[in-house]
Short mmCIF file of C-alpha atoms in Angstrom, two decimals:
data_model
loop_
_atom_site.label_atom_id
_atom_site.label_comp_id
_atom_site.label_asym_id
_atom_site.label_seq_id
_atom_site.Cartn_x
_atom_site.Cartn_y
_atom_site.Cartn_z
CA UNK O 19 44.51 -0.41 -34.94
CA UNK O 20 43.34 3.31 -34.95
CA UNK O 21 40.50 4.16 -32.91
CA UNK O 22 38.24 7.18 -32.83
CA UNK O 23 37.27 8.81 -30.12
CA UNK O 24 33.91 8.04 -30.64
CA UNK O 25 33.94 4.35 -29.90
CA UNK O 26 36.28 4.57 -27.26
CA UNK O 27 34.12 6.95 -25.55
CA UNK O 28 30.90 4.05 -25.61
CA UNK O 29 32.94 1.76 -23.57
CA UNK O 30 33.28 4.12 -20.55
CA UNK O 31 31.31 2.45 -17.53
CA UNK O 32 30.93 4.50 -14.65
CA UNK O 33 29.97 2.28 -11.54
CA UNK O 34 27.77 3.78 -8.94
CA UNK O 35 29.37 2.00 -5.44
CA UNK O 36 28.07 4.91 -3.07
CA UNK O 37 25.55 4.61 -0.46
CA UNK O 38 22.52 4.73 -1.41
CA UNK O 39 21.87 8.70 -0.01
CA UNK O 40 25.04 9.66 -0.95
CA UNK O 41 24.53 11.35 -4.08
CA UNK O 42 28.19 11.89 -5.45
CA UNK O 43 30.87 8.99 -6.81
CA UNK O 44 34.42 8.77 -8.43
CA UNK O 45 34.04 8.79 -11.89
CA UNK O 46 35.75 8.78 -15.20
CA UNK O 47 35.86 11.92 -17.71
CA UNK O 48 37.86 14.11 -19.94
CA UNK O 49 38.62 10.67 -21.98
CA UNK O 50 41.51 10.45 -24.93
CA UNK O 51 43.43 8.30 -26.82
CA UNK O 52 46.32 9.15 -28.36
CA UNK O 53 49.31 6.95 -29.71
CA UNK O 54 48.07 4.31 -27.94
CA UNK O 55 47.71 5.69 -24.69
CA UNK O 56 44.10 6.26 -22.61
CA UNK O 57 44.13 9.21 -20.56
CA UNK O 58 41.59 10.17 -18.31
CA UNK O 59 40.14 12.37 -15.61
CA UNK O 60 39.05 11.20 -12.29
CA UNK O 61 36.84 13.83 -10.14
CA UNK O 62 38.31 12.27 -6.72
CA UNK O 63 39.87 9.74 -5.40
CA UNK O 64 38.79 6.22 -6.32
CA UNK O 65 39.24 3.32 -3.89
CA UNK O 66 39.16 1.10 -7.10
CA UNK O 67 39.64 1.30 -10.57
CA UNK O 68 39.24 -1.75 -13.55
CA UNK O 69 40.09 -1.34 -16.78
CA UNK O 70 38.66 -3.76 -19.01
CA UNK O 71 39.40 -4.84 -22.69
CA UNK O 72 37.58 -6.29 -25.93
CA UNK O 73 34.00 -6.64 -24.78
CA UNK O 74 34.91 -7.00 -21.15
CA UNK O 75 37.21 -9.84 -21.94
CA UNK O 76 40.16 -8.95 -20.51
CA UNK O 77 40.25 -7.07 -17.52
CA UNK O 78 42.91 -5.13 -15.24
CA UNK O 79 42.20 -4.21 -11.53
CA UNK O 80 44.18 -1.31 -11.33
CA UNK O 81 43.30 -0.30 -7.69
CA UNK O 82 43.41 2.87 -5.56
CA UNK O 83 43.40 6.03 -8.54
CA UNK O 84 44.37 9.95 -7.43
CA UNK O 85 41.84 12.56 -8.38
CA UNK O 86 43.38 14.24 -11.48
CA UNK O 87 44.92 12.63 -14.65
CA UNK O 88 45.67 9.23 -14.94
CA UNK O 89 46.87 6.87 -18.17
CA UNK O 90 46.78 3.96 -18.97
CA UNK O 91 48.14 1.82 -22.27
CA UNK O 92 46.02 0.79 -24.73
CA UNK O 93 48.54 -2.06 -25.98
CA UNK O 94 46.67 -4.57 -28.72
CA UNK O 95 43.24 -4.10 -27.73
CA UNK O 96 40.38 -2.83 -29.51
CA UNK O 97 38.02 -1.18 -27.15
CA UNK O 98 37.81 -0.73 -23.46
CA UNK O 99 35.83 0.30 -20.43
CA UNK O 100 36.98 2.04 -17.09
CA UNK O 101 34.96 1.22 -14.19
CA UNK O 102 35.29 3.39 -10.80
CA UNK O 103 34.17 2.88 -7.37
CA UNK O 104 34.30 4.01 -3.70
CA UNK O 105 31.91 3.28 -0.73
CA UNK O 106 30.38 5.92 0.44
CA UNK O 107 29.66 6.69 4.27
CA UNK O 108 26.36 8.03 3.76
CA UNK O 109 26.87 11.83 4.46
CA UNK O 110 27.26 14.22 2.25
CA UNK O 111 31.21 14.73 1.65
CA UNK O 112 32.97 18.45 0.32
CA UNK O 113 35.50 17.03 -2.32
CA UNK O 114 36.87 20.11 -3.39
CA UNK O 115 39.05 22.64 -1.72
CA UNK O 116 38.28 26.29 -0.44
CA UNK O 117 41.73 26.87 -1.22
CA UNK O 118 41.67 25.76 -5.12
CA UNK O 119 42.32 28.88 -6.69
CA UNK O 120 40.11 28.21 -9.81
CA UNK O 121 37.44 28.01 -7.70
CA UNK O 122 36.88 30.96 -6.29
CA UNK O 123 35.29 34.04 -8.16
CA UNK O 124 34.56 37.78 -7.14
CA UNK O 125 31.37 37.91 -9.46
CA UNK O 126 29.71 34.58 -10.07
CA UNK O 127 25.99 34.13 -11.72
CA UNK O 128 25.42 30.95 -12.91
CA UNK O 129 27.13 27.52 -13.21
CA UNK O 130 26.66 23.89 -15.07
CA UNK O 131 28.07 21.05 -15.42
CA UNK O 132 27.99 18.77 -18.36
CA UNK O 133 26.06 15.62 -17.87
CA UNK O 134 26.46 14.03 -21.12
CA UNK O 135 28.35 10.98 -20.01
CA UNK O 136 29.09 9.36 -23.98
CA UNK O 137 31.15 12.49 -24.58
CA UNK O 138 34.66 13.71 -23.80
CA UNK O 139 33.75 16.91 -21.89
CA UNK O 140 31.02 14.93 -19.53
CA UNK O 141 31.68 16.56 -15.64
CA UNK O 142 33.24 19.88 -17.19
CA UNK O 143 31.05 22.86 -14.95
CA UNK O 144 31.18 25.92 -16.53
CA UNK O 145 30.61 29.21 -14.84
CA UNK O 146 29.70 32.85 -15.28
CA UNK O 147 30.91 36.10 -14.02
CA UNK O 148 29.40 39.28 -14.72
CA UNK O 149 31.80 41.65 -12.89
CA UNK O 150 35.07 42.00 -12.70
CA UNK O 151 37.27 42.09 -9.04
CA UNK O 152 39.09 39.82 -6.70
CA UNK O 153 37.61 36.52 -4.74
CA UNK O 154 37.75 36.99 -0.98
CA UNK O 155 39.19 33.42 -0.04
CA UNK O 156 41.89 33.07 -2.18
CA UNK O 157 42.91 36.26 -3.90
CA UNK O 158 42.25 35.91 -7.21
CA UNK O 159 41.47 38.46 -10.33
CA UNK O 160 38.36 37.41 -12.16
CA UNK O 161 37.17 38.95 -14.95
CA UNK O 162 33.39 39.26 -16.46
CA UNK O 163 33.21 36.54 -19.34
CA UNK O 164 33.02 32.69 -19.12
CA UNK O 165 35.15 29.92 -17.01
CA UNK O 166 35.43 26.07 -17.69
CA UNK O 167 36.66 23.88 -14.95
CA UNK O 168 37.40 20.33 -15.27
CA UNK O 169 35.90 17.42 -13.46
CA UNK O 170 38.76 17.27 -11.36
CA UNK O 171 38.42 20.93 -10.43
CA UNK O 172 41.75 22.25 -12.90
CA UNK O 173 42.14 25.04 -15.01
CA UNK O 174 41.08 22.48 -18.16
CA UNK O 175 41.36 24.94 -20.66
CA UNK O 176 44.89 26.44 -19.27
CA UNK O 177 43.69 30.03 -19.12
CA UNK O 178 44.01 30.87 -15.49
CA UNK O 179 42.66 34.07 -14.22
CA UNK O 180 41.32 35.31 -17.50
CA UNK O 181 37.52 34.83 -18.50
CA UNK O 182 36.71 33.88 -21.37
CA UNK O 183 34.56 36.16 -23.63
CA UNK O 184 35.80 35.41 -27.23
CA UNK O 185 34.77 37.99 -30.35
CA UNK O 186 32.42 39.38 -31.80
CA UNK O 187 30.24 37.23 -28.40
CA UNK O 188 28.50 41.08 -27.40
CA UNK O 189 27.66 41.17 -23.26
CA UNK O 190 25.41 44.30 -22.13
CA UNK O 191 26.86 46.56 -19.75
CA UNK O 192 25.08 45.17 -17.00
CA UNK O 193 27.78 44.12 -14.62
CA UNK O 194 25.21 42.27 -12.72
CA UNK O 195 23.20 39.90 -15.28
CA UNK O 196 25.41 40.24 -17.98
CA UNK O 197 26.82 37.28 -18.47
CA UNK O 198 23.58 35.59 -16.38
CA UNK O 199 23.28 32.27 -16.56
CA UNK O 200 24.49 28.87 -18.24
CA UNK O 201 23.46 25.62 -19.64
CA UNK O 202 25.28 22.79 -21.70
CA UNK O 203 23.24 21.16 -24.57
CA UNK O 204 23.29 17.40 -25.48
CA UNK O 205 26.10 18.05 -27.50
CA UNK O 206 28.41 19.77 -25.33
CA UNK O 207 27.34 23.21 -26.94
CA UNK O 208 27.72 25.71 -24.10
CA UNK O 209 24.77 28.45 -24.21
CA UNK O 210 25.27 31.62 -21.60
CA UNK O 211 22.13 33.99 -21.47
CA UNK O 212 22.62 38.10 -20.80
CA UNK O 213 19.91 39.69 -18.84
CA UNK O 214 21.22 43.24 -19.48
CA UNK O 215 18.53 45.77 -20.57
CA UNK O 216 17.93 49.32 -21.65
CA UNK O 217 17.64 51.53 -18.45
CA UNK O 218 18.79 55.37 -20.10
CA UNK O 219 21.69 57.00 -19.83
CA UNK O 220 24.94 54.80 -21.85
CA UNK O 221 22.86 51.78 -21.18
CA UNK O 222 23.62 49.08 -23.61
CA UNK O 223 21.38 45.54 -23.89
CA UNK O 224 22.83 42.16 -24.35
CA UNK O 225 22.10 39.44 -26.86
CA UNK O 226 19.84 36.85 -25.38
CA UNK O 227 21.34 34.16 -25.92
CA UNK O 228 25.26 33.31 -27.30
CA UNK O 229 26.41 29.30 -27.64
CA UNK O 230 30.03 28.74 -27.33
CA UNK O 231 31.96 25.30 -27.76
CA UNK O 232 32.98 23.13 -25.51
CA UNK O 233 36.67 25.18 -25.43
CA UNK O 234 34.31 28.27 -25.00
CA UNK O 235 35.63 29.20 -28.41
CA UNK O 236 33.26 30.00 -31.92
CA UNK O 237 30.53 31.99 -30.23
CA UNK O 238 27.18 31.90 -31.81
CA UNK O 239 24.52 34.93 -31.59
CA UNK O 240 21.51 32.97 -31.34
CA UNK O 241 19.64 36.63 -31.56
CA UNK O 242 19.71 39.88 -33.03
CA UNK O 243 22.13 42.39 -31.66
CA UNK O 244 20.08 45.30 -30.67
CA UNK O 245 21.11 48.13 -28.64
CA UNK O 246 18.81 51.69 -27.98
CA UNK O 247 15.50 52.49 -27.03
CA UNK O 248 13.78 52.64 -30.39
CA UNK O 249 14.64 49.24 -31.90
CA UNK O 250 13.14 45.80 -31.45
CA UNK O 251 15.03 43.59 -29.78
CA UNK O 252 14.80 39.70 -28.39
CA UNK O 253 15.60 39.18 -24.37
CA UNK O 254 16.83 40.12 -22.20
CA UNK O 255 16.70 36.62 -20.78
CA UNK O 256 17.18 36.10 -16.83
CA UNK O 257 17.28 32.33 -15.93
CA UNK O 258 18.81 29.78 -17.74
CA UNK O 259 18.58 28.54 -21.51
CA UNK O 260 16.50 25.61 -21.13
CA UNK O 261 17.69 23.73 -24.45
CA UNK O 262 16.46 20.74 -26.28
CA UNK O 263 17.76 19.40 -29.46
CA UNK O 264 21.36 21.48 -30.82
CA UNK O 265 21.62 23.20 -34.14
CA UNK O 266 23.81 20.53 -35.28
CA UNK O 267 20.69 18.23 -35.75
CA UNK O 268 18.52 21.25 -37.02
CA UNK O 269 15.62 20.65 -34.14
CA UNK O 270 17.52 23.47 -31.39
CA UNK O 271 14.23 24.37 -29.02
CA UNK O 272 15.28 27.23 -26.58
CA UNK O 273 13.08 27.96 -23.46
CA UNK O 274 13.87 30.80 -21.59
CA UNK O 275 12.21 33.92 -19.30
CA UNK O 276 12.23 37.33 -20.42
CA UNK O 277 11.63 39.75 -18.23
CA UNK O 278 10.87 42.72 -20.17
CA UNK O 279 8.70 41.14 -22.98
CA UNK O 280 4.97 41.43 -22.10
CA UNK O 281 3.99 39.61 -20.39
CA UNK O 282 6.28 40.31 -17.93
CA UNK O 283 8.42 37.22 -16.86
CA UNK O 284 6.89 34.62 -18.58
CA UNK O 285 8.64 32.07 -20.07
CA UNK O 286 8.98 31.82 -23.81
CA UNK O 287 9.45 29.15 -26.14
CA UNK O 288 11.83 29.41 -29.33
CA UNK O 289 11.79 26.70 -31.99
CA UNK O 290 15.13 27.48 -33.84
CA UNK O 291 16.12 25.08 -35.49
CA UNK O 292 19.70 24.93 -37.19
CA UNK O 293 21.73 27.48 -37.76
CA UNK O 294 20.40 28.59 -40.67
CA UNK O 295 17.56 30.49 -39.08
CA UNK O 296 19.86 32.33 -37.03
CA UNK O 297 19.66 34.97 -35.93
CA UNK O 298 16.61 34.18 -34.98
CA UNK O 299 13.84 37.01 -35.10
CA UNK O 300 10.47 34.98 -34.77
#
């Protein structure tokens, strides 16, 4: 039988074995099937993993996992769960590595991580850079645009060094709030605010507001592009899109703070909508 991604993705179980003050677990993400094979992504090590089939029917105790990608056959069965645990100690415990290349950055301004746990992408973190140079601890070239990391701290997307910042997606020449911040919307939509503004000279302002894909591919001016003193222009924005709703669904609500709309720094509500209304000039 063929199954969609969909349906496998509602069978996921992610079981929550830590102590109670320890706020991080093992868990299951970046889920596929393909030819009849489940892959997955675990964020760390897992003391234990089950796999179980048909309505929790049939079930597999699989053991000790690595962090990383992990398979496992789907044979005759028609839907299945993974279920993850490890005791915690109690203490809060670093499960990454200073040394993992693809997580260092020279000019990082925002990060997030997608909590959507129904959907393929769920513990993806996503982060900004808005200048361009070479991390400290490990030596790496970053540029200014976007970078995804998976939940098991890999280059997910296979792009290494290079930041992501995919046409006609316009960044002001800020190379210190432009890009800002980022948030991921309920359905994986990636949205990465630009607080550059006008200050004289070759100055050149931002869009407010851009929302990428999951693959940080298809960017989406949610805004007007504006640049020079004399026109009227939406943002800058300097925190992070708050977002309820997605275009997709036609209800897209964005809050956000923009500092040089009067009043100063106050935070302003959008109702968008879909993507008809865009850009959006209300």
């Amino acid at each position: 039988m063929k199954f969609s991604l969909r349906n496998a993705l509602l069978g996921v179980v992610f079981v929550f074995a830590c102590a109670e003050s320890a706020l991080a677990t093992p868990y299951a993400s970046g889920i596929t099937v393909s030819a009849g094979t489940v892959t997955f992504l675990l964020n760390e090590d897992a003391a234990d993993v089950t796999i179980s089939f048909d309505n929790n029917t049939v079930s597999s105790d699989v053991g000790p996992m690595s962090r990383g990608p992990n398979s496992f056959a789907l044979g005759g069965h028609t839907n299945f769960s993974i279920a993850v645990s490890k005791s915690g100690n109690g203490a809060f415990t670093q499960i990454t590595s200073d040394s993992n290349r693809y997580l260092n950055f020279f000019g990082p301004r925002g990060v997030a991580v997608n909590r959507n746990a129904r959907n393929k992408n769920f513990g993806r973190a996503y982060v900004v850079c808005a200048s361009a140079g070479t991390a400290s601890v490990v030596a790496r070239p970053t540029g200014r645009g976007v970078y995804a990391i998976g939940a098991d701290q890999s280059d997910i997307l296979g792009k290494g060094d290079t930041a992501q910042l995919p046409a006609p997606m316009f960044i002001g020449s800020s190379t210190t709030y432009a890009p800002h911040r980022v948030n991921v919307g309920s359905d994986d939509t990636v949205f990465v605010s630009d607080g550059s503004g006008l200050s004289g000279g070759g100055a050149t302002m931002g869009n407010g507001v851009w929302a990428l894909n999951a693959d940080l591919a298809a960017p989406v001016n949610l805004f007007t592009n504006r640049s020079g003193s004399t026109n009227v222009y939406y943002g800058p924005i300097n925190s992070r899109p708050v977002i309820t709703g997605s275009l997709a669904q036609n209800n897209l609500v964005l809050y956000a703070v923009e500092w040089n709309l009067t009043p100063y720094n106050s935070i302003w509500k959008h109702t968008i909508g879909g993507a008809a209304a865009l850009p959006y000039t209300t």
